[in-house]
PDB file of C-alpha atoms in Angstrom:
ATOM      1  CA  UNK A   1      96.899 103.019  70.371  1.00 43.00           C
ATOM      2  CA  UNK A   2      99.859 102.898  72.757  1.00 43.00           C
ATOM      3  CA  UNK A   3      99.023 106.919  73.075  1.00 50.00           C
ATOM      4  CA  UNK A   4      95.081 106.009  73.824  1.00 86.00           C
ATOM      5  CA  UNK A   5      96.443 103.269  76.352  1.00 94.00           C
ATOM      6  CA  UNK A   6      98.696 105.403  78.350  1.00 97.00           C
ATOM      7  CA  UNK A   7      97.798 104.973  81.722  1.00 98.00           C
ATOM      8  CA  UNK A   8      97.217 101.383  83.458  1.00 98.00           C
ATOM      9  CA  UNK A   9      95.744 100.895  87.024  1.00 98.00           C
ATOM     10  CA  UNK A  10      96.815  97.510  88.735  1.00 98.00           C
ATOM     11  CA  UNK A  11      94.224  97.049  91.668  1.00 97.00           C
ATOM     12  CA  UNK A  12      96.236  94.803  94.273  1.00 96.00           C
ATOM     13  CA  UNK A  13      94.834  92.755  97.798  1.00 93.00           C
ATOM     14  CA  UNK A  14      98.386  91.138  97.180  1.00 94.00           C
ATOM     15  CA  UNK A  15      96.696  87.638  96.435  1.00 92.00           C
ATOM     16  CA  UNK A  16      98.142  85.396  93.553  1.00 93.00           C
ATOM     17  CA  UNK A  17      94.867  86.734  91.454  1.00 93.00           C
ATOM     18  CA  UNK A  18      96.477  89.977  91.881  1.00 95.00           C
ATOM     19  CA  UNK A  19      99.764  89.166  91.263  1.00 97.00           C
ATOM     20  CA  UNK A  20      98.778  87.215  87.770  1.00 97.00           C
ATOM     21  CA  UNK A  21      96.926  90.370  86.424  1.00 97.00           C
ATOM     22  CA  UNK A  22      99.809  92.709  87.535  1.00 98.00           C
ATOM     23  CA  UNK A  23     102.113  90.761  84.896  1.00 98.00           C
ATOM     24  CA  UNK A  24      99.507  90.990  82.633  1.00 98.00           C
ATOM     25  CA  UNK A  25      99.136  94.560  83.117  1.00 98.00           C
ATOM     26  CA  UNK A  26     103.353  94.305  83.227  1.00 98.00           C
ATOM     27  CA  UNK A  27     103.879  92.623  79.841  1.00 98.00           C
ATOM     28  CA  UNK A  28     101.494  95.080  78.002  1.00 98.00           C
ATOM     29  CA  UNK A  29     103.008  97.964  79.785  1.00 98.00           C
ATOM     30  CA  UNK A  30     106.424  96.770  78.091  1.00 97.00           C
ATOM     31  CA  UNK A  31     104.588  97.181  75.024  1.00 96.00           C
ATOM     32  CA  UNK A  32     103.145 100.225  75.191  1.00 96.00           C
ATOM     33  CA  UNK A  33     105.012 102.297  76.686  1.00 95.00           C
ATOM     34  CA  UNK A  34     102.132 103.237  79.251  1.00 97.00           C
ATOM     35  CA  UNK A  35     102.857 104.370  82.920  1.00 98.00           C
ATOM     36  CA  UNK A  36     102.331 101.763  85.710  1.00 98.00           C
ATOM     37  CA  UNK A  37     100.193 102.607  89.003  1.00 98.00           C
ATOM     38  CA  UNK A  38      99.033  99.982  92.268  1.00 98.00           C
ATOM     39  CA  UNK A  39      96.620 101.412  93.891  1.00 98.00           C
ATOM     40  CA  UNK A  40      96.219  98.799  96.940  1.00 97.00           C
ATOM     41  CA  UNK A  41      92.179  99.432  98.626  1.00 96.00           C
ATOM     42  CA  UNK A  42      91.697  99.321 102.149  1.00 94.00           C
ATOM     43  CA  UNK A  43      87.887  97.753 103.362  1.00 89.00           C
ATOM     44  CA  UNK A  44      86.855 100.172 106.650  1.00 85.00           C
ATOM     45  CA  UNK A  45      84.034  98.287 107.028  1.00 84.00           C
ATOM     46  CA  UNK A  46      86.519  95.049 107.820  1.00 82.00           C
ATOM     47  CA  UNK A  47      88.230  97.752 110.632  1.00 84.00           C
ATOM     48  CA  UNK A  48      86.125  97.205 113.863  1.00 82.00           C
ATOM     49  CA  UNK A  49      85.895  93.894 113.709  1.00 81.00           C
ATOM     50  CA  UNK A  50      90.277  93.021 113.654  1.00 79.00           C
ATOM     51  CA  UNK A  51      90.071  95.222 115.920  1.00 79.00           C
ATOM     52  CA  UNK A  52      88.073  93.496 117.829  1.00 81.00           C
ATOM     53  CA  UNK A  53      89.833  90.465 117.199  1.00 80.00           C
ATOM     54  CA  UNK A  54      92.565  91.671 118.200  1.00 74.00           C
ATOM     55  CA  UNK A  55      91.735  93.445 120.805  1.00 74.00           C
ATOM     56  CA  UNK A  56      93.774  96.339 119.230  1.00 82.00           C
ATOM     57  CA  UNK A  57      92.449 100.611 118.649  1.00 87.00           C
ATOM     58  CA  UNK A  58      90.562 100.907 115.318  1.00 87.00           C
ATOM     59  CA  UNK A  59      93.594 103.222 114.361  1.00 90.00           C
ATOM     60  CA  UNK A  60      96.231 100.137 115.576  1.00 91.00           C
ATOM     61  CA  UNK A  61      94.722  98.519 113.471  1.00 90.00           C
ATOM     62  CA  UNK A  62      94.529 100.533 110.258  1.00 92.00           C
ATOM     63  CA  UNK A  63      98.504 101.560 110.793  1.00 94.00           C
ATOM     64  CA  UNK A  64      99.054  98.012 110.723  1.00 93.00           C
ATOM     65  CA  UNK A  65      97.061  97.331 107.531  1.00 94.00           C
ATOM     66  CA  UNK A  66      99.241  99.813 106.300  1.00 97.00           C
ATOM     67  CA  UNK A  67     102.911  98.633 106.741  1.00 97.00           C
ATOM     68  CA  UNK A  68     101.174  95.282 106.037  1.00 96.00           C
ATOM     69  CA  UNK A  69     101.024  97.135 102.348  1.00 97.00           C
ATOM     70  CA  UNK A  70     103.709  98.232 102.251  1.00 98.00           C
ATOM     71  CA  UNK A  71     105.949  95.676 103.452  1.00 98.00           C
ATOM     72  CA  UNK A  72     104.273  92.767 101.687  1.00 97.00           C
ATOM     73  CA  UNK A  73     101.304  93.744  99.080  1.00 97.00           C
ATOM     74  CA  UNK A  74     102.684  97.067  96.763  1.00 98.00           C
ATOM     75  CA  UNK A  75     106.273  96.096  96.478  1.00 98.00           C
ATOM     76  CA  UNK A  76     104.827  91.385  95.238  1.00 98.00           C
ATOM     77  CA  UNK A  77     102.540  93.475  93.040  1.00 98.00           C
ATOM     78  CA  UNK A  78     105.918  95.849  91.877  1.00 98.00           C
ATOM     79  CA  UNK A  79     108.214  93.453  91.344  1.00 98.00           C
ATOM     80  CA  UNK A  80     104.870  90.691  89.328  1.00 98.00           C
ATOM     81  CA  UNK A  81     105.210  93.177  87.129  1.00 98.00           C
ATOM     82  CA  UNK A  82     108.671  93.332  85.650  1.00 98.00           C
ATOM     83  CA  UNK A  83     111.241  95.623  84.425  1.00 97.00           C
ATOM     84  CA  UNK A  84     109.011  98.981  83.402  1.00 97.00           C
ATOM     85  CA  UNK A  85     110.585 102.283  81.648  1.00 95.00           C
ATOM     86  CA  UNK A  86     108.887 103.512  84.697  1.00 96.00           C
ATOM     87  CA  UNK A  87     108.641 103.497  88.937  1.00 96.00           C
ATOM     88  CA  UNK A  88     105.748 102.591  88.941  1.00 98.00           C
ATOM     89  CA  UNK A  89     103.658 104.625  91.664  1.00 98.00           C
ATOM     90  CA  UNK A  90     101.612 102.486  94.845  1.00 98.00           C
ATOM     91  CA  UNK A  91      99.003 104.440  95.764  1.00 98.00           C
ATOM     92  CA  UNK A  92      97.099 102.802  99.419  1.00 98.00           C
ATOM     93  CA  UNK A  93      93.324 104.155  99.453  1.00 98.00           C
ATOM     94  CA  UNK A  94      90.452 103.506 102.433  1.00 96.00           C
ATOM     95  CA  UNK A  95      86.574 102.726 101.034  1.00 95.00           C
ATOM     96  CA  UNK A  96      84.770 100.798  98.831  1.00 93.00           C
ATOM     97  CA  UNK A  97      87.003  99.108  97.299  1.00 94.00           C
ATOM     98  CA  UNK A  98      85.057  98.962  93.672  1.00 95.00           C
ATOM     99  CA  UNK A  99      84.038 102.163  94.030  1.00 96.00           C
ATOM    100  CA  UNK A 100      87.480 103.932  94.501  1.00 97.00           C
ATOM    101  CA  UNK A 101      88.786 102.234  92.352  1.00 97.00           C
ATOM    102  CA  UNK A 102      86.813 103.485  89.394  1.00 98.00           C
ATOM    103  CA  UNK A 103      87.203 106.669  91.377  1.00 98.00           C
ATOM    104  CA  UNK A 104      90.793 107.167  91.218  1.00 98.00           C
ATOM    105  CA  UNK A 105      91.037 105.945  88.205  1.00 98.00           C
ATOM    106  CA  UNK A 106      88.707 108.363  86.893  1.00 98.00           C
ATOM    107  CA  UNK A 107      90.832 111.437  88.350  1.00 98.00           C
ATOM    108  CA  UNK A 108      94.168 109.409  87.512  1.00 98.00           C
ATOM    109  CA  UNK A 109      92.907 109.782  84.153  1.00 97.00           C
ATOM    110  CA  UNK A 110      93.960 106.180  84.082  1.00 98.00           C
ATOM    111  CA  UNK A 111      93.116 104.546  79.969  1.00 98.00           C
ATOM    112  CA  UNK A 112      93.372 100.721  81.403  1.00 98.00           C
ATOM    113  CA  UNK A 113      92.393  98.237  84.370  1.00 98.00           C
ATOM    114  CA  UNK A 114      94.216  95.055  85.264  1.00 98.00           C
ATOM    115  CA  UNK A 115      93.057  93.627  88.375  1.00 96.00           C
ATOM    116  CA  UNK A 116      92.805  90.411  89.261  1.00 93.00           C
ATOM    117  CA  UNK A 117      89.158  87.698  89.882  1.00 87.00           C
ATOM    118  CA  UNK A 118      88.698  85.855  92.855  1.00 73.00           C
ATOM    119  CA  UNK A 119      85.936  83.542  90.632  1.00 51.00           C
ATOM    120  CA  UNK A 120      83.108  84.330  92.747  1.00 49.00           C
ATOM    121  CA  UNK A 121      79.527  83.133  91.405  1.00 52.00           C
ATOM    122  CA  UNK A 122      76.639  82.652  93.112  1.00 53.00           C
ATOM    123  CA  UNK A 123      75.728  83.028  97.401  1.00 51.00           C
ATOM    124  CA  UNK A 124      79.997  83.816  97.709  1.00 48.00           C
ATOM    125  CA  UNK A 125      79.441  86.586  94.727  1.00 51.00           C
ATOM    126  CA  UNK A 126      75.592  87.681  96.166  1.00 51.00           C
ATOM    127  CA  UNK A 127      76.866  88.134 100.329  1.00 43.00           C
ATOM    128  CA  UNK A 128      80.440  89.445  99.359  1.00 46.00           C
ATOM    129  CA  UNK A 129      79.697  91.052  96.743  1.00 55.00           C
ATOM    130  CA  UNK A 130      82.687  91.184  94.131  1.00 86.00           C
ATOM    131  CA  UNK A 131      85.177  94.135  93.692  1.00 91.00           C
ATOM    132  CA  UNK A 132      85.920  93.059  89.709  1.00 91.00           C
ATOM    133  CA  UNK A 133      81.467  93.058  88.601  1.00 90.00           C
ATOM    134  CA  UNK A 134      81.508  96.132  90.145  1.00 93.00           C
ATOM    135  CA  UNK A 135      85.148  97.786  88.858  1.00 96.00           C
ATOM    136  CA  UNK A 136      84.245  96.252  85.004  1.00 95.00           C
ATOM    137  CA  UNK A 137      80.456  98.445  85.477  1.00 95.00           C
ATOM    138  CA  UNK A 138      81.802 101.346  86.731  1.00 97.00           C
ATOM    139  CA  UNK A 139      84.612 101.960  85.965  1.00 98.00           C
ATOM    140  CA  UNK A 140      85.765 104.985  83.196  1.00 97.00           C
ATOM    141  CA  UNK A 141      88.269 103.332  81.414  1.00 98.00           C
ATOM    142  CA  UNK A 142      88.687  99.620  79.349  1.00 97.00           C
ATOM    143  CA  UNK A 143      88.710  96.967  82.516  1.00 97.00           C
ATOM    144  CA  UNK A 144      90.682  93.685  82.210  1.00 97.00           C
ATOM    145  CA  UNK A 145      89.884  90.703  84.477  1.00 95.00           C
ATOM    146  CA  UNK A 146      92.782  88.661  84.485  1.00 95.00           C
ATOM    147  CA  UNK A 147      91.597  85.270  85.844  1.00 88.00           C
TER     148      UNK A 147
END
């Protein structure tokens, strides 16, 4: 079984739900001696709105989002994983979060995705969509949703 679950992907947005998922992923990784990769996907479609709101250039907004992730969300997620036999790799991607997570999992030969759920339901899910729902339905591997 350990050979089958050898690479765990932990998508994060720095939220408490994502950190809870990282804690579970860390526990699984220690038990399976699995490699862990952490990924944060910046939604490209929010950049213009943030640029307009903060009166900044689009490139400045992108750089700020990447810097914030490097300084807070990624290190917090790595810390939540706990001590692992191998330091996790961290990546920042741009695009639709659900699509990019699934694409990354396929290209990186991921065997398990462990991610948090924001618990959206009803109208909010219809309007905002659900990254976890997208991943569950389109991932090329097993997915564990932590609530």
